[in-house]
Tab-separated table of C-alpha atoms and ligand atoms in Angstrom:
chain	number	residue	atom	x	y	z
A	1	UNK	CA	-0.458	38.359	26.584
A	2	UNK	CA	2.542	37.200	24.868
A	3	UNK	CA	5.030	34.452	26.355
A	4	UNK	CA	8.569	34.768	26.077
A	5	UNK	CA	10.486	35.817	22.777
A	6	UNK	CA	11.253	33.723	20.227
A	7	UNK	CA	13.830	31.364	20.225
A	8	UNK	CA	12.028	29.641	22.774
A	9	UNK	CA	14.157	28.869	25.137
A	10	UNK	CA	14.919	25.269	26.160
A	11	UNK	CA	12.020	24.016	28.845
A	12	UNK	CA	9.226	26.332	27.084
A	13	UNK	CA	6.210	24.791	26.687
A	14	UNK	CA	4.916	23.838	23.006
A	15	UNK	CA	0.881	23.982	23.206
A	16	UNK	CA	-0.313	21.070	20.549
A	17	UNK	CA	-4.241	21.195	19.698
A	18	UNK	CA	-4.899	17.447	18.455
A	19	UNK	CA	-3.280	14.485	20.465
A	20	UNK	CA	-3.091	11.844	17.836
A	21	UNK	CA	-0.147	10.255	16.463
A	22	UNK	CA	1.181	13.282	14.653
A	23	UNK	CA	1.196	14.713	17.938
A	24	UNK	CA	2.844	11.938	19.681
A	25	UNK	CA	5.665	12.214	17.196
A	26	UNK	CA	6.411	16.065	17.643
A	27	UNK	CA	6.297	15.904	21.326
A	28	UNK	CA	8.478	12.796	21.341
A	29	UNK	CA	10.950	15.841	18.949
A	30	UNK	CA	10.099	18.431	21.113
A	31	UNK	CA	11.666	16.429	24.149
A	32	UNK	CA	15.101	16.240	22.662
A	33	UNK	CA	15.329	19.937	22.215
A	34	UNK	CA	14.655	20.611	25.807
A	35	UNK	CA	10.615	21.343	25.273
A	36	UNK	CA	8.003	20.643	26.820
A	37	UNK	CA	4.511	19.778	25.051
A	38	UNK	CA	0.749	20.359	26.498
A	39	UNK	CA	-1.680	18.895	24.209
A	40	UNK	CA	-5.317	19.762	23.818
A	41	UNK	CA	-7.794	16.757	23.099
A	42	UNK	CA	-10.894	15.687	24.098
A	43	UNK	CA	-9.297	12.474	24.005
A	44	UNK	CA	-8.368	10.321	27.184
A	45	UNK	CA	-5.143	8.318	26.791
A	46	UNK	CA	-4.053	9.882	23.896
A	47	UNK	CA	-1.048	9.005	21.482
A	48	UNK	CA	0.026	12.336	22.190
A	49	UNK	CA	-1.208	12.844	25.842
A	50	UNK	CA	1.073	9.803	27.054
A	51	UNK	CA	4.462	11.265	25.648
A	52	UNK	CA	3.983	14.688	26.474
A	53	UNK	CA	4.312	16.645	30.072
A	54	UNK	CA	0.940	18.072	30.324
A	55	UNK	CA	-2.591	17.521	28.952
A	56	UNK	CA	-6.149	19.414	28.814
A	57	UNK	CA	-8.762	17.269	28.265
A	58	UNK	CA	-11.178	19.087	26.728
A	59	UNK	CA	-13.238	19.383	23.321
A	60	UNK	CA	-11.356	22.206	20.531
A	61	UNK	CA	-14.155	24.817	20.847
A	62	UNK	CA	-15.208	24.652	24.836
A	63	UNK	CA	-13.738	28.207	25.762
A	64	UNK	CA	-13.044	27.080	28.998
A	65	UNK	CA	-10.753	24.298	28.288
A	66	UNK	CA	-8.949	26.462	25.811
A	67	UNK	CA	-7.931	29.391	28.392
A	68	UNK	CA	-6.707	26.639	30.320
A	69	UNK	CA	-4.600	25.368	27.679
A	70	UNK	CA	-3.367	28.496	26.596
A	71	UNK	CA	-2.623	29.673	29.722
A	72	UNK	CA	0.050	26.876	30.533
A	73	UNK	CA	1.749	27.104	27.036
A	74	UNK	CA	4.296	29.740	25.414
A	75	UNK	CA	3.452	28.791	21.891
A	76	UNK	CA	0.528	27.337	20.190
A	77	UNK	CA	0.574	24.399	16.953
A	78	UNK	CA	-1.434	22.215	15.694
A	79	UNK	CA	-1.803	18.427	14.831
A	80	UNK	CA	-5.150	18.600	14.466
A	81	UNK	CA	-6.460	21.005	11.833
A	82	UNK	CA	-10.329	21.429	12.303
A	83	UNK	CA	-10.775	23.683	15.002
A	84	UNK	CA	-13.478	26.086	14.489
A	85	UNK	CA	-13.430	29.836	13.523
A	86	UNK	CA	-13.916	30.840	17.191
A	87	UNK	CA	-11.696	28.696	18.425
A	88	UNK	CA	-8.909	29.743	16.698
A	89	UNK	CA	-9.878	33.122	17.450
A	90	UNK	CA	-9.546	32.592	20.783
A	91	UNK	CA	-6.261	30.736	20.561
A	92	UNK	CA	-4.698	33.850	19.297
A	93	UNK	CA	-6.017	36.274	21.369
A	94	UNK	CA	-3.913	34.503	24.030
A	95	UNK	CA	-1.105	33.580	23.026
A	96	UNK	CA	0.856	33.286	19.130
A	97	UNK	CA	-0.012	30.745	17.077
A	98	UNK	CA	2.538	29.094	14.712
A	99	UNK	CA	1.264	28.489	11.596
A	100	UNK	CA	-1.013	31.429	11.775
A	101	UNK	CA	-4.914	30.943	11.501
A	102	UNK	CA	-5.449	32.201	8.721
A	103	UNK	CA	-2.985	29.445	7.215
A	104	UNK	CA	-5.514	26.539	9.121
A	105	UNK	CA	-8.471	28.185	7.236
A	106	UNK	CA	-6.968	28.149	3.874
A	107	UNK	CA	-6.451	23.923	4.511
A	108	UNK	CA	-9.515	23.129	6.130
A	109	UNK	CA	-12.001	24.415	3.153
A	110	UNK	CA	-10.987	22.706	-0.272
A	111	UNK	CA	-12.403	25.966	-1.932
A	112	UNK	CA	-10.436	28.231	-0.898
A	113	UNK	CA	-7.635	25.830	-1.068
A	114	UNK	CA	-8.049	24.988	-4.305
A	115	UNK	CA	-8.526	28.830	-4.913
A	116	UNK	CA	-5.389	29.630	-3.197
A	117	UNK	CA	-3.152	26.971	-5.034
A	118	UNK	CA	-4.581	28.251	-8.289
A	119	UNK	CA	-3.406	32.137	-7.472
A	120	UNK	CA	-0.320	31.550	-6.146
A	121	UNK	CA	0.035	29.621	-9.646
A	122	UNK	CA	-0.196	26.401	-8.635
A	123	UNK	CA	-2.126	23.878	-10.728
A	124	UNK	CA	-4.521	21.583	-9.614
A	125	UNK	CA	-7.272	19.168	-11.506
A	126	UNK	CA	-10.011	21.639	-12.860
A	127	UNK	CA	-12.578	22.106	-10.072
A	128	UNK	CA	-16.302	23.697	-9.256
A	129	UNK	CA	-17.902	24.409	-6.945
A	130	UNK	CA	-21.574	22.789	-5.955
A	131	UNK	CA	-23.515	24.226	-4.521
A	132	UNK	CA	-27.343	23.130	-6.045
A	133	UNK	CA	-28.369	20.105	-8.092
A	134	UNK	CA	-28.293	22.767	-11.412
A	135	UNK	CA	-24.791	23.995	-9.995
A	136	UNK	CA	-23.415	20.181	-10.393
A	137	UNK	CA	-25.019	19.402	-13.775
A	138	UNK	CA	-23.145	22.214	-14.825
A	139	UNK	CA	-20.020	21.598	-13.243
A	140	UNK	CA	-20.194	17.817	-14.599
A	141	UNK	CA	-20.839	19.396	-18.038
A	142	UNK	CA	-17.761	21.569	-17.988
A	143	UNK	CA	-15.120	19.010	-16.328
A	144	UNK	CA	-16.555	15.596	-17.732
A	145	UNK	CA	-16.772	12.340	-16.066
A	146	UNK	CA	-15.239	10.370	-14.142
A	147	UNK	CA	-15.071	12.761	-11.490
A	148	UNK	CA	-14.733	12.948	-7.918
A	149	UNK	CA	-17.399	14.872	-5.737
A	150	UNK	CA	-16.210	15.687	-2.488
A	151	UNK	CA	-17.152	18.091	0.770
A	152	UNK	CA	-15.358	20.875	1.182
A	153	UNK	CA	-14.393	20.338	5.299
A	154	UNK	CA	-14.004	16.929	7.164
A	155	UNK	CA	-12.684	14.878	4.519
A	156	UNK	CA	-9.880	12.607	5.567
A	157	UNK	CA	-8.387	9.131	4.608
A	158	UNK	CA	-11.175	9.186	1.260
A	159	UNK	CA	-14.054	9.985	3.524
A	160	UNK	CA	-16.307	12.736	2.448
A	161	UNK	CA	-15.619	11.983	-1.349
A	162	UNK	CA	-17.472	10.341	-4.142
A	163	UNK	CA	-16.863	8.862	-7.482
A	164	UNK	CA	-18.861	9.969	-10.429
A	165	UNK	CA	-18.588	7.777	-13.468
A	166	UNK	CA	-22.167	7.733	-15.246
A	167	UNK	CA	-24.779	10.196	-14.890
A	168	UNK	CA	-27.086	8.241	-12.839
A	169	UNK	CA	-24.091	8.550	-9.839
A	170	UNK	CA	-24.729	12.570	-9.914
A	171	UNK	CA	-27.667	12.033	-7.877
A	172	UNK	CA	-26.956	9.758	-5.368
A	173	UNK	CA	-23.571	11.447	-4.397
A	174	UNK	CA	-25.231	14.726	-4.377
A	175	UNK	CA	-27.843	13.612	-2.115
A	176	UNK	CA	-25.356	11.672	0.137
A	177	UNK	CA	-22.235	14.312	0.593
A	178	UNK	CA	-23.121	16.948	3.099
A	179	UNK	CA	-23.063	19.898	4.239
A	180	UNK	CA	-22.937	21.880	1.015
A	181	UNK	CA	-21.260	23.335	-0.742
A	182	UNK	CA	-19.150	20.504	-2.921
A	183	UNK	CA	-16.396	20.404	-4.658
A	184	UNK	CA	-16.102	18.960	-7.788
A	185	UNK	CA	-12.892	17.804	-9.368
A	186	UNK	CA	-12.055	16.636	-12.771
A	187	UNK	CA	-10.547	12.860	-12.055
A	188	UNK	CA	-7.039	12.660	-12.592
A	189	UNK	CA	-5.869	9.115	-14.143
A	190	UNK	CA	-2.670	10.013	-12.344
A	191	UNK	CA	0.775	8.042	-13.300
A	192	UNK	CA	1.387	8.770	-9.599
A	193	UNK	CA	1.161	10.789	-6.117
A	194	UNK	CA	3.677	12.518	-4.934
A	195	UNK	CA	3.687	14.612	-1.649
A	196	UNK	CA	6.503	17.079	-0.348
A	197	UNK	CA	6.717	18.448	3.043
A	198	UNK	CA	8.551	21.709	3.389
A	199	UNK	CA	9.351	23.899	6.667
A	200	UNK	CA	9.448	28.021	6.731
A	201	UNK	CA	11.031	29.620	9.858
A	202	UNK	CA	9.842	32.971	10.797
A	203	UNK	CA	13.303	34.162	9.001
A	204	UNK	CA	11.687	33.250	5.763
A	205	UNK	CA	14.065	30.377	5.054
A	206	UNK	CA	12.237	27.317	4.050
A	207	UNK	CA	13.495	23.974	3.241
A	208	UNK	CA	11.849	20.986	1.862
A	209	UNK	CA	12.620	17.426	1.790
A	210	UNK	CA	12.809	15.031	-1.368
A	211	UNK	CA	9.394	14.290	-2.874
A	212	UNK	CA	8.555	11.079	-2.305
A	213	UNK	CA	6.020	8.638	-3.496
A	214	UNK	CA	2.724	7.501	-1.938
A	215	UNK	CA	0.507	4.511	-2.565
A	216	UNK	CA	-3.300	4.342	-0.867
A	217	UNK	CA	-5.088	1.071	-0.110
A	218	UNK	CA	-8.772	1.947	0.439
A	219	UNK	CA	-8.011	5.543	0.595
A	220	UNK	CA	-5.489	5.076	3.441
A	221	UNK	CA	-2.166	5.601	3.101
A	222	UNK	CA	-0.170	2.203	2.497
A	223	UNK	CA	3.471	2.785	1.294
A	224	UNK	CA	5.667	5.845	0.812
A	225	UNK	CA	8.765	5.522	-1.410
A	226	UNK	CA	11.390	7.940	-0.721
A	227	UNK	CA	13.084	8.632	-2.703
A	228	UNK	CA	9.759	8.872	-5.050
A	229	UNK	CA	10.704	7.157	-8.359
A	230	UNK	CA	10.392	9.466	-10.694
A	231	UNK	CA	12.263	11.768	-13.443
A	232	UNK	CA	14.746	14.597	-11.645
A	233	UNK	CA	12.251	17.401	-13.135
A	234	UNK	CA	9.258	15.785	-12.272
A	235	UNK	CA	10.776	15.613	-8.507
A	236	UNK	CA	12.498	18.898	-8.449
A	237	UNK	CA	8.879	20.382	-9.723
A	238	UNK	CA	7.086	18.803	-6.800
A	239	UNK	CA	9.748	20.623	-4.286
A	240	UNK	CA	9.340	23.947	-6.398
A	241	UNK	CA	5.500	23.837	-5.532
A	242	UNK	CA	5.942	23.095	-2.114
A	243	UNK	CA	8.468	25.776	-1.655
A	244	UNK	CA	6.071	28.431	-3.411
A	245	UNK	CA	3.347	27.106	-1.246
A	246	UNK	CA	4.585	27.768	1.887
A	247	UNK	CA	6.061	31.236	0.981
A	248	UNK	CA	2.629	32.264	-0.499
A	249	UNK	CA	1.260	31.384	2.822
A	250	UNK	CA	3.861	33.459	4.752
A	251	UNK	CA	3.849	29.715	6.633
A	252	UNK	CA	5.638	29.756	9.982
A	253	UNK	CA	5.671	26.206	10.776
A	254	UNK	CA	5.588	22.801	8.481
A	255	UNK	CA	3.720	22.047	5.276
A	256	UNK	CA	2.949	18.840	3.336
A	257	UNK	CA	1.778	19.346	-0.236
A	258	UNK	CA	0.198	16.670	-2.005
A	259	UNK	CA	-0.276	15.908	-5.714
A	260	UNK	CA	-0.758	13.850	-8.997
A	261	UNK	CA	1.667	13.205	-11.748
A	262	UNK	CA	-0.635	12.702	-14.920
A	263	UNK	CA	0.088	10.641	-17.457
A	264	UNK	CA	1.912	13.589	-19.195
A	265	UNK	CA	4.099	14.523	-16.736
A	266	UNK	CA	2.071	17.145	-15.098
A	267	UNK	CA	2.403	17.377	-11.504
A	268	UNK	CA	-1.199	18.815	-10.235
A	269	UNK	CA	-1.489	19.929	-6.303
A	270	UNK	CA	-4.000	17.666	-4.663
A	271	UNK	CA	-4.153	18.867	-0.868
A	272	UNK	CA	-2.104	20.664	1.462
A	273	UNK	CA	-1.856	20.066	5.316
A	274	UNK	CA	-0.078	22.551	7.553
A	275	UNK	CA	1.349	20.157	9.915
A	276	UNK	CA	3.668	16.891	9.768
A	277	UNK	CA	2.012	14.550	6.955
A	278	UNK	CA	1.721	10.749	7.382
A	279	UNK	CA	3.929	10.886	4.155
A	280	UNK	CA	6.776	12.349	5.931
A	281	UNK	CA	7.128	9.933	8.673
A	282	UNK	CA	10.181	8.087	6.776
A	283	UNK	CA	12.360	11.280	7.933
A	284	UNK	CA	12.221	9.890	11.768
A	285	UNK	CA	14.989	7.059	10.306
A	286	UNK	CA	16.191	8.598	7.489
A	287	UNK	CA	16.828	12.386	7.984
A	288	UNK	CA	19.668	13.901	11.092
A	289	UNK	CA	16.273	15.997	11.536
A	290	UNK	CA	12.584	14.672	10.990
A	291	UNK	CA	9.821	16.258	10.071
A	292	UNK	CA	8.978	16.498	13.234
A	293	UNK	CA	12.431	18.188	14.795
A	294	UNK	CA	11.693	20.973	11.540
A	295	UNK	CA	8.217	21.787	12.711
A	296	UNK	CA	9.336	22.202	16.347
A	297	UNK	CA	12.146	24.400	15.379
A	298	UNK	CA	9.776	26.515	13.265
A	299	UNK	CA	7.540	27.021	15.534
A	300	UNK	CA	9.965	27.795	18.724
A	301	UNK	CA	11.755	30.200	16.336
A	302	UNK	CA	14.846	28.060	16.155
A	303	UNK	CA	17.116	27.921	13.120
A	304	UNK	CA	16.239	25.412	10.466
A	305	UNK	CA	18.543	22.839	9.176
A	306	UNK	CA	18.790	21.392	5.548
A	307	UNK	CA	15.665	18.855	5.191
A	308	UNK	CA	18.177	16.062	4.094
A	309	UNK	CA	18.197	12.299	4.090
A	310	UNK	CA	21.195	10.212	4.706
A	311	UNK	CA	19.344	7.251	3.272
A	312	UNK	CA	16.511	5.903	1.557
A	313	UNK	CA	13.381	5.068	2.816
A	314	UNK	CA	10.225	2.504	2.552
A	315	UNK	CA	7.421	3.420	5.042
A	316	UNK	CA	4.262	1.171	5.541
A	317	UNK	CA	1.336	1.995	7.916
A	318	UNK	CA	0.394	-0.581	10.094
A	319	UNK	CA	-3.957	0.130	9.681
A	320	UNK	CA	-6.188	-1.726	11.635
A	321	UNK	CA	-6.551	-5.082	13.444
A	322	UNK	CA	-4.871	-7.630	11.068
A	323	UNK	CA	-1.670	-5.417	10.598
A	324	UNK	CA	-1.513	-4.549	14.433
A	325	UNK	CA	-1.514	-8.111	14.819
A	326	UNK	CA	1.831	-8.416	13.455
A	327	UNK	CA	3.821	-6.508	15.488
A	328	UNK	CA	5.278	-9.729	17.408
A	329	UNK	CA	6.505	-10.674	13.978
A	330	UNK	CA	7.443	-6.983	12.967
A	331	UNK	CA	9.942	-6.704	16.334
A	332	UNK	CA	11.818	-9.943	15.230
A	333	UNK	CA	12.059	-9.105	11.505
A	334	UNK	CA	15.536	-7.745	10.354
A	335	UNK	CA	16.070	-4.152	9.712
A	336	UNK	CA	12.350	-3.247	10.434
A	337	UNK	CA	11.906	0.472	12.225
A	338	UNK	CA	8.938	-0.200	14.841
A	339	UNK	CA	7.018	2.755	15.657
A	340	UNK	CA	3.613	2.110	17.561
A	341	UNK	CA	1.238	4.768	18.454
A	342	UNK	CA	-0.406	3.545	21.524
A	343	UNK	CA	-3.903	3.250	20.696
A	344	UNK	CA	-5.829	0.931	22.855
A	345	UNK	CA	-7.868	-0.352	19.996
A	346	UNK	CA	-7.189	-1.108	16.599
A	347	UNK	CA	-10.392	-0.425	14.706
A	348	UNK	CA	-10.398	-1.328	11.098
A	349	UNK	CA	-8.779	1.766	8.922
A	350	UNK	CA	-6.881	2.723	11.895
A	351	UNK	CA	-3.017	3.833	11.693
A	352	UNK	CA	-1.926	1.859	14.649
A	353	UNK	CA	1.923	2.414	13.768
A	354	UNK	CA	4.177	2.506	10.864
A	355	UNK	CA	7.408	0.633	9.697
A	356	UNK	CA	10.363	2.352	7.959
A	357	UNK	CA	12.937	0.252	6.277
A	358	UNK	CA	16.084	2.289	5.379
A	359	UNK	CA	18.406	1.837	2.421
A	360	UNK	CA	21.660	2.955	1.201
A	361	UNK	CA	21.178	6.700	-0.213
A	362	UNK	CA	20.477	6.044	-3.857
A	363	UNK	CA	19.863	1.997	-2.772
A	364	UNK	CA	16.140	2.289	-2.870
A	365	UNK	CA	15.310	-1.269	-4.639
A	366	UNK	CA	12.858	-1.984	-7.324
A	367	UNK	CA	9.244	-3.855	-5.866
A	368	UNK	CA	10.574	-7.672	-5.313
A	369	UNK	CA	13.511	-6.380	-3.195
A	370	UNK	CA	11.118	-3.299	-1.533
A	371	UNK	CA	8.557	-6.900	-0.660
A	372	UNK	CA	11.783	-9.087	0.758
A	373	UNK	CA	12.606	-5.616	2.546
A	374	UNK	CA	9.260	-5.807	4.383
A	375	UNK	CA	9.657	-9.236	5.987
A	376	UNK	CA	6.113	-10.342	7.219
A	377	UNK	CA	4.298	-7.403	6.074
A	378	UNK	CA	5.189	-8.093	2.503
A	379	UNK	CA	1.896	-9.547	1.776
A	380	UNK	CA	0.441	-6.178	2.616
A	381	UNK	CA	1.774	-3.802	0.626
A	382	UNK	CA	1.054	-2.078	-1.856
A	383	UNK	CA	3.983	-2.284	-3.063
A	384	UNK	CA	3.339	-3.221	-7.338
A	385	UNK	CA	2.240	0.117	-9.057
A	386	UNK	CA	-1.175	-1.900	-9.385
A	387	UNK	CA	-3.071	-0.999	-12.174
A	388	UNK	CA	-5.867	1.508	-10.472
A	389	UNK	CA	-9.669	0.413	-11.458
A	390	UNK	CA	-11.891	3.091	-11.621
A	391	UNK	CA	-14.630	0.770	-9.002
A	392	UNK	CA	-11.901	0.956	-6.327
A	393	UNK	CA	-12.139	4.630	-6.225
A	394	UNK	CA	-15.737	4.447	-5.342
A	395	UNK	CA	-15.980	5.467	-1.736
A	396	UNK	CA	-18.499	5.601	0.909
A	397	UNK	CA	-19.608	9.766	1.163
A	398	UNK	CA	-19.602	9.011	4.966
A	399	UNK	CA	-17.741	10.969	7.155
A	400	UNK	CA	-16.788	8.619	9.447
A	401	UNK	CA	-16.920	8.417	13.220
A	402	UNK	CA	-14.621	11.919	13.904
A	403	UNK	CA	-12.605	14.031	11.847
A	404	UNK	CA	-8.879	14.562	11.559
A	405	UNK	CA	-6.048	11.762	11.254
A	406	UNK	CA	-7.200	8.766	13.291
B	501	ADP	N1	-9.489	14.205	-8.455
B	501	ADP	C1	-8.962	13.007	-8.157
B	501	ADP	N2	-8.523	12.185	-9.138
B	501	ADP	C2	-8.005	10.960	-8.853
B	501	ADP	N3	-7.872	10.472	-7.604
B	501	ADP	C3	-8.287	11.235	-6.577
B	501	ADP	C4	-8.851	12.544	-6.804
B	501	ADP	N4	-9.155	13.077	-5.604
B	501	ADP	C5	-8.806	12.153	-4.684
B	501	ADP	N5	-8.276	11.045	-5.250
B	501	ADP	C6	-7.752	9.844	-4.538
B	501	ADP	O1	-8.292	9.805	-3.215
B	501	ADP	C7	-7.263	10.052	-2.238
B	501	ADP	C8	-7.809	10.903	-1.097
B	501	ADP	O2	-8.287	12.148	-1.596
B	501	ADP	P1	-7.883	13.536	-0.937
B	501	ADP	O3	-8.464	14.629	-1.762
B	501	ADP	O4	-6.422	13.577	-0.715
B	501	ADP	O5	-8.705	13.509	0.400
B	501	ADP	P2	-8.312	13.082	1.885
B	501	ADP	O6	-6.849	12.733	1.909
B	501	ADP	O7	-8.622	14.308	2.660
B	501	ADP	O8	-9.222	11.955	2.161
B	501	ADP	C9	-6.127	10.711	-3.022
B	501	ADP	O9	-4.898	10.516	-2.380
B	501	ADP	C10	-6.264	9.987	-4.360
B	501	ADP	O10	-5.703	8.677	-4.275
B	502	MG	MG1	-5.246	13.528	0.953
């Protein structure tokens, strides 16, 4: 059953279940070390599909189109974490799987992610789980309010998730967040969020790069700061978890780890995602090898490099219609990185592309000179550490249109 021995050699063929942007971006890495991607979506046209040489069109859990898949690939990855039990099952059985399944089930159930983080000594805002109306009363009377109810699978860009602040929210959450069980989570007033992405070759060597700072706008990702500004132990405690993360996973592949600083200093592990991270797209510009060159490597058994940046970073996401709009503007601005992800429609909340701005190493300005930085999509960023109201954390407990990064 097994393809050729790792190293892969140069013109193996990298199977990719997902073909979004995340996709796009390790196939575009796997080209420049001689590989060759097939991606698996039920998606026509996809990001990924376009950039890579060959495509199954097919939905994650038809058998079918997964023996056809596997059959043309020598390794298999993912961009595109929700795949079901039997899927994955059937992905191994055929051919190896970089990071592992059971690594996929651990980050698509907050439960026993949360459970995991917690026993590999990780800490994390104080959960419960919910599974009955008498469950959550309890859990709300343990952690307090405000609190954040969410669903255990599916959740993605704030979807799936629900604010509690008063005790007439309990209900109407509980009745709109499905399937059950919940999660609830004690809501951290966080200073900040951080995320980290490390990589772990099958050698055991893992390296991670610089934490680095993220700021949401509705729940999508707006800005990451890397550097992220913050004291050296705060940062160098955010790589430590990262790096004990992906060794307690016995990860082969790449890992993004993110988390709150509290207001003490505390750096609490949100989520993890075993795959490149939106938050990690600076390293494209920034890094001799991305995020995406360290997952490839990983995963084709090559020998990892140091995760290091030669300079500083700003990265916005260009979401939906209005931002996608200025990417005439965005190609004549000065010093802007263009990277478009070749969706035919830009639907609001959509990552359409992203921007990275590169500094001197050390250079990363303060917020007026990170704005002047941005050129025309100044305006749009998040860029102020904006005071965070409690009634923009109120989301809709929909689930959206489709799961997984869009
Ligand atoms: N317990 C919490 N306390 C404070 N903010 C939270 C909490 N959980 C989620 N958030 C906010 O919502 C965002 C999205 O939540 P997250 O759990 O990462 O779900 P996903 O990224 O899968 O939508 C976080 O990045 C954070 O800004
Ligand atoms: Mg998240």
């Amino acid at each position: 059953m097994r393809g050729p021995a790792f190293p892969l050699p140069p013109n193996a063929v990298i199977g990719i279940v997902g073909g979004g942007q995340l996709g796009r971006m390790t196939a575009l890495a796997a080209a420049r070390l001689g590989y060759r991607c097939h991606i698996l979506t039920p998606e026509r046209e996809s990001p990924a599909g376009q950039v890579a040489a060959y495509v199954t069109e097919g939905e994650y859990e038809d058998p079918g189109a997964i023996a056809a898949f596997a059959a043309g690939v020598d390794v298999v990855t993912f961009e595109f974490e929700n795949v079901s039990a039997g899927g994955l099952e059937l992905l191994a059985a055929l051919k190896p799987v970089r990071p592992a399944p059971a690594v996929l089930r651990v980050s698509q159930d907050r439960i026993r992610e949360k459970s995991f983080l917690n026993g590999a000594g990780v800490p994390t805002a104080p959960w419960r789980r919910v599974e009955t109306r008498a469950e959550l009363a309890a859990a709300v009377a343990a952690i307090g309010l405000p609190a954040v109810l969410k669903t255990t699978r599916l959740g993605y860009d704030g979807k799936g998730q629900s604010l509690l602040v008063r005790p007439e929210d309990l209900e109407t959450a509980f009745v709109a967040l499905a399937p059950k069980p919940l999660v609830l989570e004690g809501f951290v007033d966080f200073a900040c969020e951080l995320s980290v992405v490390a990589a772990r070759g099958e050698d055991g060597r893992a390296v991670a790069f610089d934490a680095v700072e993220n700021r949401h706008r509705q729940h999508i990702l707006d800005l990451t700061l890397a550097p992220a500004q913050v004291g050296e132990e705060i940062a160098a405690e955010a790589r430590g978890i990262a790096l004990r993360v992906a060794e307690a996973l016995e990860l082969v592949g790449l890992i993004a780890v993110e988390m709150f600083v509290d207001r003490g200093g505390r750096v609490l592990a949100n989520e993890i995602a075993p795959r490149p991270h939106n938050s990690g797209h600076w390293t494209i510009d920034a890094c001799p090898a991305s995020q995406f060159e360290l997952f490839v490597r990983a995963v084709a058994g090559l020998p990892l490099p140091e995760a290091r940046r030669h300079s500083d970073a700003v990265m916005k996401n260009l979401v939906g219609p209005e931002e996608a709009a200025l990417w005439g503007e965005i190609l004549a601005a000065p010093g802007l990185i263009p990277h478009l992800y070749g969706k035919a429609e830009a639907r609001p909340g959509r990552k359409m592309g992203h921007v990275t701005r590169l500094f001197p190493h050390g250079g990363l300005p303060g917020p007026f000179g990170i704005e002047a930085a941005l050129g025309p999509l100044a305006a749009r960023a998040e860029v102020e550490r904006a005071g965070r109201h409690l009634a923009e954390q109120v989301v809709q407990p929909d689930l959206g249109e489709a799961f997984g990064p869009s």
